[in-house]
Coordinates of C-alpha atoms and ligand atoms in Angstrom, one line a residue:
Chain A
X22 CA 0.0 0.0 0.0
X23 CA 1.2 3.4 -0.9
X24 CA 1.2 6.1 1.8
X25 CA 1.9 9.7 1.1
X26 CA 5.5 10.6 2.1
X27 CA 5.6 13.2 4.8
X28 CA 6.3 16.7 3.6
X29 CA 7.8 18.2 6.8
X30 CA 11.3 16.8 6.4
X31 CA 13.1 20.0 7.2
X32 CA 12.3 19.5 10.9
X33 CA 14.5 16.4 10.9
X34 CA 17.7 18.4 10.1
X35 CA 17.1 20.4 13.2
X36 CA 16.7 17.6 15.7
X37 CA 18.3 14.5 14.1
X38 CA 21.8 15.0 15.3
X39 CA 21.2 15.7 18.9
X40 CA 17.9 14.4 20.1
X41 CA 14.6 12.7 19.5
X42 CA 11.5 13.8 17.6
X43 CA 9.7 13.7 20.9
X44 CA 11.5 14.1 24.2
X45 CA 10.4 14.0 27.8
X46 CA 13.1 15.4 29.9
X47 CA 12.9 14.7 33.7
X48 CA 9.2 15.1 33.4
X49 CA 6.7 15.0 36.3
X50 CA 2.9 14.9 36.0
X51 CA 0.1 15.0 38.5
X52 CA -3.6 15.5 37.9
X53 CA -3.8 17.5 41.1
X54 CA -3.4 14.7 43.7
X55 CA -0.1 12.9 44.1
X56 CA 2.5 12.7 41.3
X57 CA 1.6 10.0 38.8
X58 CA 4.8 10.3 36.9
X59 CA 8.1 11.9 38.1
X60 CA 11.6 12.3 36.9
X61 CA 10.7 10.5 33.8
X62 CA 12.9 10.7 30.7
X63 CA 12.0 9.4 27.2
X64 CA 13.6 10.1 23.8
X65 CA 11.9 8.9 20.6
X66 CA 14.7 8.9 18.0
X67 CA 13.5 9.4 14.4
X68 CA 12.5 6.0 12.9
X69 CA 12.5 4.2 16.3
X70 CA 9.8 1.7 17.4
X71 CA 8.8 1.6 21.0
X72 CA 6.3 -0.3 23.1
X73 CA 5.0 1.1 26.4
X74 CA 3.6 -1.3 29.0
X75 CA 2.6 -1.1 32.6
X76 CA -0.3 -2.0 34.9
X77 CA -3.7 -0.4 34.3
X78 CA -3.7 3.1 35.9
X79 CA 0.1 3.4 35.8
X80 CA 0.0 6.4 33.5
X81 CA 0.5 5.1 29.9
X82 CA -2.3 7.2 28.5
X83 CA -1.1 10.2 30.5
X84 CA 2.5 9.7 29.1
X85 CA 1.1 9.6 25.5
X86 CA -0.8 12.8 26.1
X87 CA 2.4 14.4 27.3
X88 CA 4.0 13.2 24.0
X89 CA 1.4 15.0 21.8
X90 CA 1.0 18.2 23.8
X91 CA -2.5 17.5 25.2
X92 CA -1.0 17.7 28.7
X93 CA 1.8 20.0 29.9
X94 CA 4.3 18.5 32.4
X95 CA 4.0 19.8 35.9
X96 CA 7.8 19.7 36.1
X97 CA 10.5 19.1 33.5
X98 CA 10.3 19.6 29.8
X99 CA 8.4 18.0 27.0
X100 CA 9.7 18.8 23.5
X101 CA 7.9 18.1 20.2
X102 CA 10.2 18.3 17.2
X103 CA 12.7 20.2 19.3
X104 CA 10.2 22.8 20.7
X105 CA 9.3 23.0 24.3
X106 CA 5.5 22.4 24.7
X107 CA 5.4 25.2 27.4
X108 CA 6.5 27.7 24.8
X109 CA 4.0 26.6 22.1
X110 CA 0.7 28.3 21.7
X111 CA -2.4 26.3 20.8
X112 CA -1.9 26.9 17.1
X113 CA 1.6 25.6 17.3
X114 CA 0.4 22.5 19.1
X115 CA -2.3 22.0 16.5
X116 CA 0.2 22.2 13.7
X117 CA 2.5 19.7 15.4
X118 CA -0.5 17.4 15.6
X119 CA -0.5 17.1 11.9
X120 CA 3.0 15.5 12.2
X121 CA 1.8 13.2 15.0
X122 CA -0.9 10.6 14.3
X123 CA -2.7 9.7 17.5
X124 CA -4.8 6.6 18.1
X125 CA -6.8 7.5 21.2
X126 CA -7.7 4.8 23.7
X127 CA -11.4 5.4 23.3
X128 CA -11.0 6.4 19.6
X129 CA -13.0 9.7 19.7
X130 CA -15.0 10.2 16.5
X131 CA -17.4 12.8 15.4
X132 CA -20.6 10.7 15.6
X133 CA -22.6 12.7 13.1
X134 CA -20.1 12.1 10.3
X135 CA -19.6 8.9 8.4
X136 CA -16.6 6.6 9.0
X137 CA -15.0 7.7 5.8
X138 CA -15.4 11.4 6.7
X139 CA -14.0 10.7 10.2
X140 CA -10.9 8.9 8.7
X141 CA -10.5 11.9 6.3
X142 CA -10.9 14.5 9.1
X143 CA -7.2 15.3 9.5
X144 CA -7.2 16.2 5.8
X145 CA -10.3 18.3 6.2
X146 CA -8.9 20.4 9.1
X147 CA -5.6 20.8 7.2
X148 CA -7.5 22.0 4.2
X149 CA -6.1 19.3 2.0
X150 CA -7.9 17.2 -0.6
X151 CA -7.7 16.0 -4.1
X152 CA -7.7 12.9 -6.3
X153 CA -4.6 11.4 -4.9
X154 CA -5.6 11.7 -1.3
X155 CA -9.1 10.4 -2.2
X156 CA -7.4 7.3 -3.7
X157 CA -5.3 6.9 -0.5
X158 CA -8.5 7.1 1.6
X159 CA -10.1 4.3 -0.3
X160 CA -7.0 2.1 -0.2
X161 CA -6.6 2.8 3.5
X162 CA -10.2 1.9 4.2
X163 CA -9.8 -1.3 2.2
X164 CA -6.6 -2.1 4.1
X165 CA -8.1 -1.9 7.5
X166 CA -11.1 -3.9 6.3
X167 CA -13.6 -1.0 6.6
X168 CA -14.4 -0.4 2.9
X169 CA -17.9 -1.8 3.3
X170 CA -18.5 0.3 6.4
X171 CA -17.3 3.6 4.9
X172 CA -20.8 5.2 5.0
X173 CA -21.8 3.9 8.4
X174 CA -21.8 6.2 11.5
X175 CA -19.2 5.6 14.2
X176 CA -21.7 4.5 16.8
X177 CA -22.8 1.7 14.5
X178 CA -19.3 0.2 14.5
X179 CA -18.0 -2.7 16.6
X180 CA -15.2 -2.0 19.1
X181 CA -12.6 -3.5 16.7
X182 CA -14.0 -1.6 13.7
X183 CA -13.7 1.6 15.7
X184 CA -10.0 0.9 16.5
X185 CA -9.3 0.2 12.9
X186 CA -10.9 3.4 11.9
X187 CA -9.0 5.3 14.5
X188 CA -5.7 3.8 13.2
X189 CA -6.7 4.7 9.6
X190 CA -7.4 8.3 10.7
X191 CA -4.0 8.5 12.6
X192 CA -2.0 7.5 9.5
X193 CA -3.9 9.2 6.7
X194 CA -1.8 12.4 6.9
X195 CA 1.3 10.2 6.8
X196 CA 2.6 11.7 10.0
X197 CA 6.2 11.5 11.1
X198 CA 5.2 10.0 14.5
X199 CA 2.4 7.6 15.4
X200 CA 1.3 7.3 19.0
X201 CA -1.2 4.5 19.5
X202 CA -3.0 3.8 22.8
X203 CA -4.1 0.1 22.9
X204 CA -4.7 0.0 19.1
X205 CA -5.4 -3.7 19.2
X206 CA -7.4 -3.9 22.4
X207 CA -10.6 -5.0 20.8
X208 CA -9.6 -6.9 17.6
X209 CA -8.9 -10.6 17.0
X210 CA -5.4 -12.0 16.6
X211 CA -5.5 -11.9 12.8
X212 CA -6.6 -8.3 12.7
X213 CA -4.1 -7.3 15.3
X214 CA -1.4 -8.9 13.2
X215 CA -2.6 -6.9 10.2
X216 CA -2.6 -3.6 12.1
X217 CA 0.9 -4.4 13.4
X218 CA 2.1 -5.1 9.8
X219 CA 0.7 -1.7 8.8
X220 CA 2.6 0.0 11.7
X221 CA 5.8 -2.0 10.9
X222 CA 5.5 -0.9 7.2
X223 CA 5.1 2.7 8.3
X224 CA 8.2 2.3 10.5
X225 CA 10.2 1.0 7.6
X226 CA 9.2 4.2 5.8
X227 CA 11.0 6.1 8.6
X228 CA 8.0 6.9 10.9
X229 CA 8.6 6.9 14.6
X230 CA 6.2 4.6 16.4
X231 CA 5.1 4.4 20.1
X232 CA 2.5 1.8 21.1
X233 CA 1.0 1.5 24.5
X234 CA -0.3 -2.0 25.0
X235 CA -1.0 -4.8 27.4
X236 CA -0.8 -7.3 24.6
X237 CA 2.4 -9.2 25.2
X238 CA 1.7 -11.4 22.1
X239 CA 1.6 -8.4 19.9
X240 CA 5.0 -7.2 21.3
X241 CA 6.5 -10.6 20.7
X242 CA 5.4 -10.8 17.1
X243 CA 6.6 -7.2 16.5
X244 CA 10.0 -8.1 17.9
X245 CA 10.4 -10.7 15.2
X246 CA 9.7 -8.1 12.5
X247 CA 11.4 -4.9 13.7
X248 CA 13.9 -3.7 16.3
X249 CA 11.5 -2.6 19.0
X250 CA 12.3 -1.4 22.5
X251 CA 9.9 -2.2 25.2
X252 CA 9.5 0.3 28.1
X253 CA 7.5 -0.3 31.3
X254 CA 6.1 2.3 33.6
X255 CA 7.1 1.3 37.1
X256 CA 7.4 3.4 40.2
X257 CA 6.3 6.5 38.3
X258 CA 9.4 6.1 35.9
X259 CA 10.2 4.3 32.7
X260 CA 12.3 1.1 32.8
X261 CA 13.5 -1.1 30.0
X262 CA 11.5 -4.3 30.1
X263 CA 13.4 -7.6 30.5
X264 CA 14.7 -9.6 27.6
X265 CA 12.1 -12.2 28.2
X266 CA 9.8 -10.2 25.9
Chain B
X18 CA -17.1 3.8 -3.4
X19 CA -18.9 6.7 -5.1
X20 CA -20.3 7.7 -1.7
X21 CA -16.8 8.0 -0.2
X22 CA -15.7 10.0 -3.2
X23 CA -18.7 12.3 -3.0
X24 CA -18.5 12.8 0.7
X25 CA -14.7 13.5 0.6
X26 CA -15.2 15.8 -2.4
X27 CA -17.8 17.8 -0.5
X28 CA -15.7 17.6 2.6
X29 CA -12.3 18.8 1.5
X30 CA -11.8 22.1 -0.1
X31 CA -15.3 23.4 0.1
X32 CA -16.7 25.5 2.9
X33 CA -19.7 23.4 3.5
X34 CA -17.4 20.4 4.4
X35 CA -15.6 22.4 7.0
X36 CA -19.0 23.5 8.4
X37 CA -20.2 20.0 8.7
X38 CA -17.6 19.1 11.4
X39 CA -19.9 20.8 13.9
X40 CA -23.0 18.7 14.3
X41 CA -26.3 20.3 13.3
X42 CA -28.4 21.8 16.1
X43 CA -32.1 21.8 15.1
X44 CA -33.8 23.5 18.0
X45 CA -31.3 26.2 19.0
X46 CA -30.8 27.0 15.3
X47 CA -34.5 27.8 14.9
X48 CA -34.4 29.9 18.1
X49 CA -31.5 32.0 16.7
X50 CA -33.2 32.3 13.4
X51 CA -36.4 33.5 15.1
X52 CA -34.7 35.9 17.4
X53 CA -32.7 37.5 14.5
X54 CA -35.9 37.8 12.5
X55 CA -37.8 39.5 15.4
X56 CA -34.9 41.9 16.0
X57 CA -34.6 42.8 12.4
X58 CA -38.4 43.4 12.3
X59 CA -38.1 45.7 15.3
X60 CA -35.1 47.4 13.8
X61 CA -36.9 48.2 10.6
X62 CA -39.8 49.8 12.5
X63 CA -37.4 51.7 14.7
X64 CA -35.7 53.0 11.6
X65 CA -39.0 53.9 9.9
X66 CA -40.1 55.7 13.1
X67 CA -36.8 57.5 13.4
X68 CA -36.8 58.6 9.7
X69 CA -40.4 59.7 9.8
X70 CA -39.9 61.7 12.9
X71 CA -36.8 63.2 11.3
X72 CA -38.8 64.2 8.2
X73 CA -41.5 65.7 10.4
X74 CA -39.1 67.7 12.5
X75 CA -37.5 69.0 9.4
X76 CA -40.7 69.9 7.5
X77 CA -42.4 71.5 10.6
X78 CA -39.3 73.1 11.7
X79 CA -38.4 74.6 8.3
X80 CA -41.6 75.1 6.3
X81 CA -44.1 76.1 8.9
X82 CA -41.8 78.1 11.1
X83 CA -40.6 80.0 8.2
X84 CA -44.0 81.3 7.2
X85 CA -45.5 83.7 9.7
X86 CA -48.3 86.0 9.1
X87 CA -49.0 89.6 10.0
X88 CA -52.7 90.6 10.3
X89 CA -53.6 94.3 9.9
X90 CA -57.0 95.3 11.0
X91 CA -57.2 99.1 10.8
X92 CA -60.2 101.3 10.1
X93 CA -61.0 101.3 6.4
X94 CA -59.2 104.5 5.5
X95 CA -55.9 103.5 7.1
X96 CA -55.6 99.9 5.9
X97 CA -53.5 100.6 2.8
X98 CA -51.3 103.1 4.6
X99 CA -50.6 100.8 7.6
X100 CA -49.9 97.9 5.2
X101 CA -47.3 100.0 3.5
X102 CA -45.8 100.9 6.8
X103 CA -45.7 97.3 8.0
X104 CA -44.0 96.1 4.7
X105 CA -41.4 98.9 5.0
X106 CA -40.7 97.9 8.6
X107 CA -40.5 94.2 7.7
X108 CA -38.0 94.9 4.9
X109 CA -35.7 96.4 7.5
X110 CA -36.1 93.6 10.0
X111 CA -33.2 91.1 10.2
X112 CA -34.2 87.5 9.7
X113 CA -37.0 88.3 7.3
X114 CA -36.3 87.0 3.8
X115 CA -39.3 88.5 2.2
X116 CA -42.7 89.9 3.1
X117 CA -45.7 90.1 0.8
X118 CA -49.2 91.4 1.2
X119 CA -51.7 88.8 0.0
X120 CA -53.8 89.9 -3.0
X121 CA -57.6 90.2 -2.7
X122 CA -58.0 86.9 -4.7
X123 CA -55.7 85.0 -2.4
X124 CA -57.6 86.3 0.7
X125 CA -60.8 85.4 -1.0
X126 CA -59.5 81.9 -1.6
X127 CA -58.5 81.6 2.1
X128 CA -62.0 82.7 3.3
X129 CA -64.0 80.7 0.7
X130 CA -64.4 77.6 2.8
X131 CA -66.1 79.5 5.5
X132 CA -68.1 82.2 3.6
X133 CA -68.7 80.8 0.1
X134 CA -67.4 82.1 -3.2
X135 CA -69.5 85.3 -3.5
X136 CA -68.1 87.2 -0.5
X137 CA -67.8 90.9 -1.4
X138 CA -64.4 91.2 0.2
X139 CA -63.9 94.9 -0.7
X140 CA -67.0 95.9 1.2
X141 CA -66.2 94.1 4.4
X142 CA -63.7 95.1 7.1
X143 CA -61.5 92.0 6.5
X144 CA -58.0 92.4 7.8
X145 CA -55.1 92.5 5.3
X146 CA -52.7 89.5 5.6
X147 CA -49.0 89.8 5.1
X148 CA -47.0 86.6 4.6
X149 CA -43.5 86.6 6.0
X150 CA -40.8 84.2 4.9
X151 CA -37.9 83.9 7.4
X152 CA -34.3 83.2 6.8
X153 CA -31.5 81.9 9.0
X154 CA -32.4 82.0 12.6
X155 CA -35.6 83.9 12.0
X156 CA -36.6 87.2 13.4
X157 CA -36.9 88.3 17.0
X158 CA -40.6 88.1 17.6
X159 CA -40.8 90.2 20.7
X160 CA -38.7 93.0 19.2
X161 CA -40.8 93.0 16.1
X162 CA -44.0 93.2 18.1
X163 CA -42.7 96.2 20.0
X164 CA -41.8 98.1 16.9
X165 CA -45.1 97.2 15.2
X166 CA -47.0 98.5 18.3
X167 CA -45.3 101.8 17.9
X168 CA -45.6 102.3 14.1
X169 CA -48.5 100.1 12.9
X170 CA -51.1 100.0 15.7
X171 CA -53.5 97.7 13.8
X172 CA -50.9 94.9 13.2
X173 CA -51.1 91.5 15.0
X174 CA -48.1 89.2 14.5
X175 CA -49.0 85.5 14.4
X176 CA -45.7 83.6 14.3
X177 CA -47.0 80.1 15.0
X178 CA -43.9 79.2 17.0
X179 CA -45.7 79.3 20.3
X180 CA -47.5 76.0 19.7
X181 CA -45.2 74.6 17.0
X182 CA -41.9 74.6 19.0
X183 CA -42.7 71.8 21.4
X184 CA -43.9 69.6 18.5
X185 CA -40.7 70.1 16.6
X186 CA -38.8 69.3 19.8
X187 CA -40.9 66.2 20.3
X188 CA -40.3 65.1 16.7
X189 CA -36.5 65.5 17.2
X190 CA -36.7 63.5 20.5
X191 CA -38.6 60.8 18.7
X192 CA -35.9 60.6 16.0
X193 CA -33.3 60.3 18.8
X194 CA -35.3 57.6 20.5
X195 CA -35.6 55.7 17.3
X196 CA -31.8 55.8 16.9
X197 CA -31.2 54.7 20.5
X198 CA -33.7 51.8 19.9
X199 CA -31.7 50.7 16.9
X200 CA -28.5 50.7 18.9
X201 CA -30.2 48.7 21.7
X202 CA -31.5 46.2 19.2
X203 CA -28.0 45.8 17.8
X204 CA -26.8 45.3 21.3
X205 CA -29.5 42.7 22.0
X206 CA -28.6 40.8 18.8
X207 CA -25.0 40.8 19.9
X208 CA -26.0 39.5 23.4
X209 CA -28.3 36.9 22.0
X210 CA -25.8 35.6 19.5
X211 CA -23.1 35.5 22.2
X212 CA -25.3 33.4 24.4
X213 CA -26.3 31.0 21.6
X214 CA -22.6 30.7 20.4
X215 CA -21.4 30.1 24.0
X216 CA -24.0 27.4 24.5
X217 CA -23.1 25.8 21.1
X218 CA -19.4 25.9 21.9
X219 CA -19.9 24.4 25.4
X220 CA -22.3 21.7 24.0
X221 CA -19.7 20.8 21.4
X222 CA -16.7 20.5 23.8
X223 CA -16.3 16.9 22.8
X224 CA -16.3 17.7 19.1
X225 CA -13.7 20.4 19.7
X226 CA -11.5 17.9 21.5
X227 CA -11.7 15.5 18.5
X228 CA -10.9 18.3 16.1
X229 CA -7.9 19.3 18.2
X230 CA -6.8 15.7 18.3
X231 CA -6.5 15.7 14.5
X232 CA -4.7 19.0 14.3
X233 CA -7.5 21.7 14.0
X234 CA -6.4 25.2 14.8
X235 CA -8.5 27.6 16.8
X236 CA -9.1 29.5 13.6
X237 CA -10.6 26.4 11.8
X238 CA -12.9 25.6 14.7
X239 CA -14.0 29.2 15.2
X240 CA -14.7 29.6 11.5
X241 CA -17.1 26.6 11.5
X242 CA -19.1 28.2 14.3
X243 CA -18.8 31.8 13.0
X244 CA -20.0 30.9 9.5
X245 CA -23.0 29.0 10.9
X246 CA -24.2 31.8 13.2
X247 CA -23.5 34.5 10.7
X248 CA -25.6 32.7 8.0
X249 CA -28.3 32.0 10.5
X250 CA -28.5 35.6 11.6
X251 CA -28.5 36.8 8.0
X252 CA -31.3 34.5 7.1
X253 CA -33.5 35.3 10.1
X254 CA -32.9 39.0 9.7
X255 CA -33.6 39.0 6.0
X256 CA -37.0 37.4 6.7
X257 CA -37.8 39.8 9.6
X258 CA -36.8 42.9 7.5
X259 CA -38.8 41.6 4.6
X260 CA -42.0 41.2 6.7
X261 CA -41.5 44.6 8.3
X262 CA -41.0 46.3 5.0
X263 CA -44.1 44.6 3.6
X264 CA -46.1 45.8 6.6
X265 CA -44.8 49.4 6.1
X266 CA -45.7 49.3 2.4
X267 CA -49.2 48.2 3.3
X268 CA -49.7 51.2 5.7
X269 CA -52.4 53.5 4.3
X270 CA -50.9 56.6 2.7
X271 CA -52.6 60.0 2.9
X272 CA -50.6 61.9 0.5
X273 CA -49.1 65.3 1.1
X274 CA -51.2 66.2 4.1
X275 CA -50.2 63.0 5.7
X276 CA -49.9 63.1 9.5
X277 CA -47.3 61.3 11.4
X278 CA -49.0 57.9 11.5
X279 CA -49.6 57.6 7.8
X280 CA -46.1 58.8 6.9
X281 CA -44.3 56.0 8.5
X282 CA -43.1 54.2 5.4
X283 CA -39.7 54.7 3.9
X284 CA -39.3 57.4 1.2
X285 CA -37.1 57.1 -1.9
X286 CA -33.5 56.1 -1.3
X287 CA -34.3 55.5 2.4
X288 CA -35.5 52.0 1.3
X289 CA -31.8 51.1 1.3
X290 CA -32.0 51.0 5.2
X291 CA -34.2 48.0 5.5
X292 CA -31.9 46.2 3.0
X293 CA -28.9 47.1 5.3
X294 CA -30.6 45.7 8.4
X295 CA -29.9 42.0 7.6
X296 CA -26.3 42.8 6.6
X297 CA -25.7 44.6 9.8
X298 CA -27.3 41.9 11.8
X299 CA -25.0 39.4 10.1
X300 CA -22.0 41.6 10.8
X301 CA -23.0 41.8 14.5
X302 CA -23.5 38.0 14.7
X303 CA -20.1 37.5 13.0
X304 CA -18.3 39.7 15.5
X305 CA -20.1 38.3 18.5
X306 CA -19.5 34.7 17.5
X307 CA -15.8 35.3 16.7
X308 CA -15.3 36.9 20.1
X309 CA -17.2 34.2 21.9
X310 CA -15.3 31.4 20.1
X311 CA -11.9 33.0 20.8
X312 CA -12.8 33.2 24.5
X313 CA -14.3 29.7 24.9
X314 CA -11.5 28.1 22.8
X315 CA -9.0 29.9 25.0
X316 CA -10.6 28.4 28.1
X317 CA -10.8 24.9 26.7
X318 CA -7.3 23.7 26.5
Ligands
ATP7 N1 -8.3 13.8 33.7 C1 -7.9 13.1 34.8 N2 -8.1 13.7 36.0 C2 -7.8 13.0 37.1 N3 -7.2 11.8 37.1 C3 -7.0 11.2 36.0 C4 -7.3 11.8 34.7 N4 -7.0 11.0 33.7 C5 -6.4 9.9 34.3 N5 -6.4 10.0 35.7 C6 -5.8 9.1 36.6 O1 -4.5 8.9 36.4 C7 -4.1 7.6 36.5 C8 -3.4 7.1 35.2 O2 -4.3 7.1 34.1 P1 -3.9 6.6 32.7 O3 -5.2 6.7 31.9 O4 -2.7 7.4 32.3 O5 -3.6 5.1 33.0 P2 -3.2 4.0 31.9 O6 -1.9 3.5 32.3 O7 -3.4 4.4 30.6 O8 -4.3 2.9 32.3 P3 -5.1 1.8 31.3 O9 -4.1 0.7 31.1 O10 -6.2 1.4 32.2 O11 -5.5 2.6 30.1 C9 -5.3 6.8 36.8 O12 -5.3 6.6 38.2 C10 -6.4 7.7 36.4 O13 -7.5 7.5 37.3
MG8 MG1 -4.8 4.1 29.1

């Protein structure tokens, strides 16, 4: 399957030599109570493939939100493409979102638009369109097995169909980074392997991938295809998971 | 696959596609439409009232106040001589543009409604009338009376202003009240649209979150709301202004002698005002929604 090559390549020159596309530097976060994360450091080098695991409630989703600027660290620095989130205004965050595809844990669709329109939403808000992209949309919908559901409304989809649509929406802009929160939580083994192959293929095209998941089987099969690092949230910090994975 | 193509085609590039990212809101949409219509209706009437009052103030103030009359009732032998004296005096009075004794025929015409056409005016002690046209600030009534008392004992000055002045003042006040009403209506439209836009933005917090997740800027989100409210206000106001204009056209007209109530309709190029009302309503809605969106989007991180 052909995906559009990202256009924002100049950014790479700036951060390639010294740092990652997304960096959390000694970051702490609390929702108001005790600290959920503290002294946490993470560097996503361009083209790297990471898995993020940890018990439920350990802060995986929170960490992903810090990675796409939806949350601002209570201490330390989060940098997107070399820029400190704290110094970015909302428009700058919005523009950086076009370079970061996000698969939200509970998907988040516009329920009044069809599945196809939801998948194409990043193009709509970026004011992009045209024949080539349209063809991409159709191919992408076919690839995630939603071609026949294109005109359905999101509430009419099954849990697995929603996740596939969310992944399709995350990659349609061909972003440089893909952050996926439990992208295979509701799909069967075969479909999760297909979604993984899509992510692996995107990674081979140079995309940076971070997947939060509980699915150890998924991590194992990924490790046979790409060089993936596995990180675990433990004690409010990140640790490299053991070699048993 | 045609459906995908069509929806995508309508969705990217065109304005309607960007509008569709905000879900339709049937009930509040009709409320906004209705309120804009009612406000435009009121605005057109306030405009008509203001303009009519203005016309009235102008015509009463200028035409009537500028024509005063001098009545000379002297014994038969002195009538002509006193008339001459009065005209001479008036010619020297500042503020008087011209003074002219009415001819016998004109006086006859004035009295005809009361005494019939066969009145032998020459044989009756009918006072001679002198019509005075004023200029600038007009003459000093009290001063003129004093001089007339001394030189033309049979002259009585009727300068109308005693009863006309408060009416002219009232008409001017009415024009001002009309203008204030229009400002208040514009303010009410702004307040109403702000409330509606705030409610719509708050109700769509989840939609806004999704749009931000996929990289929508504040400008994109605001535009979707602004376009919607502007068009709604424009549509409602156009309907309201149309109905009000129709009602004004249907008001009975009484021609030149029309009183205030029958002269309420727009005159000539003034018809451009009811056309401007929907545009101004849309402009107010545009500004109000843009400001509301900026504020709400600023609060919703
Ligand atoms: N908006 C919020 N306000 C307050 N507390 C929150 C908020 N979001 C998450 N939390 C809390 O922060 C903790 C971490 O949440 P988070 O969603 O990051 O966990 P997670 O690791 O993704 O869990 P799961 O595996 O179940 O998805 C939880 O205890 C959660 O209750
Ligand atoms: Mg989570």
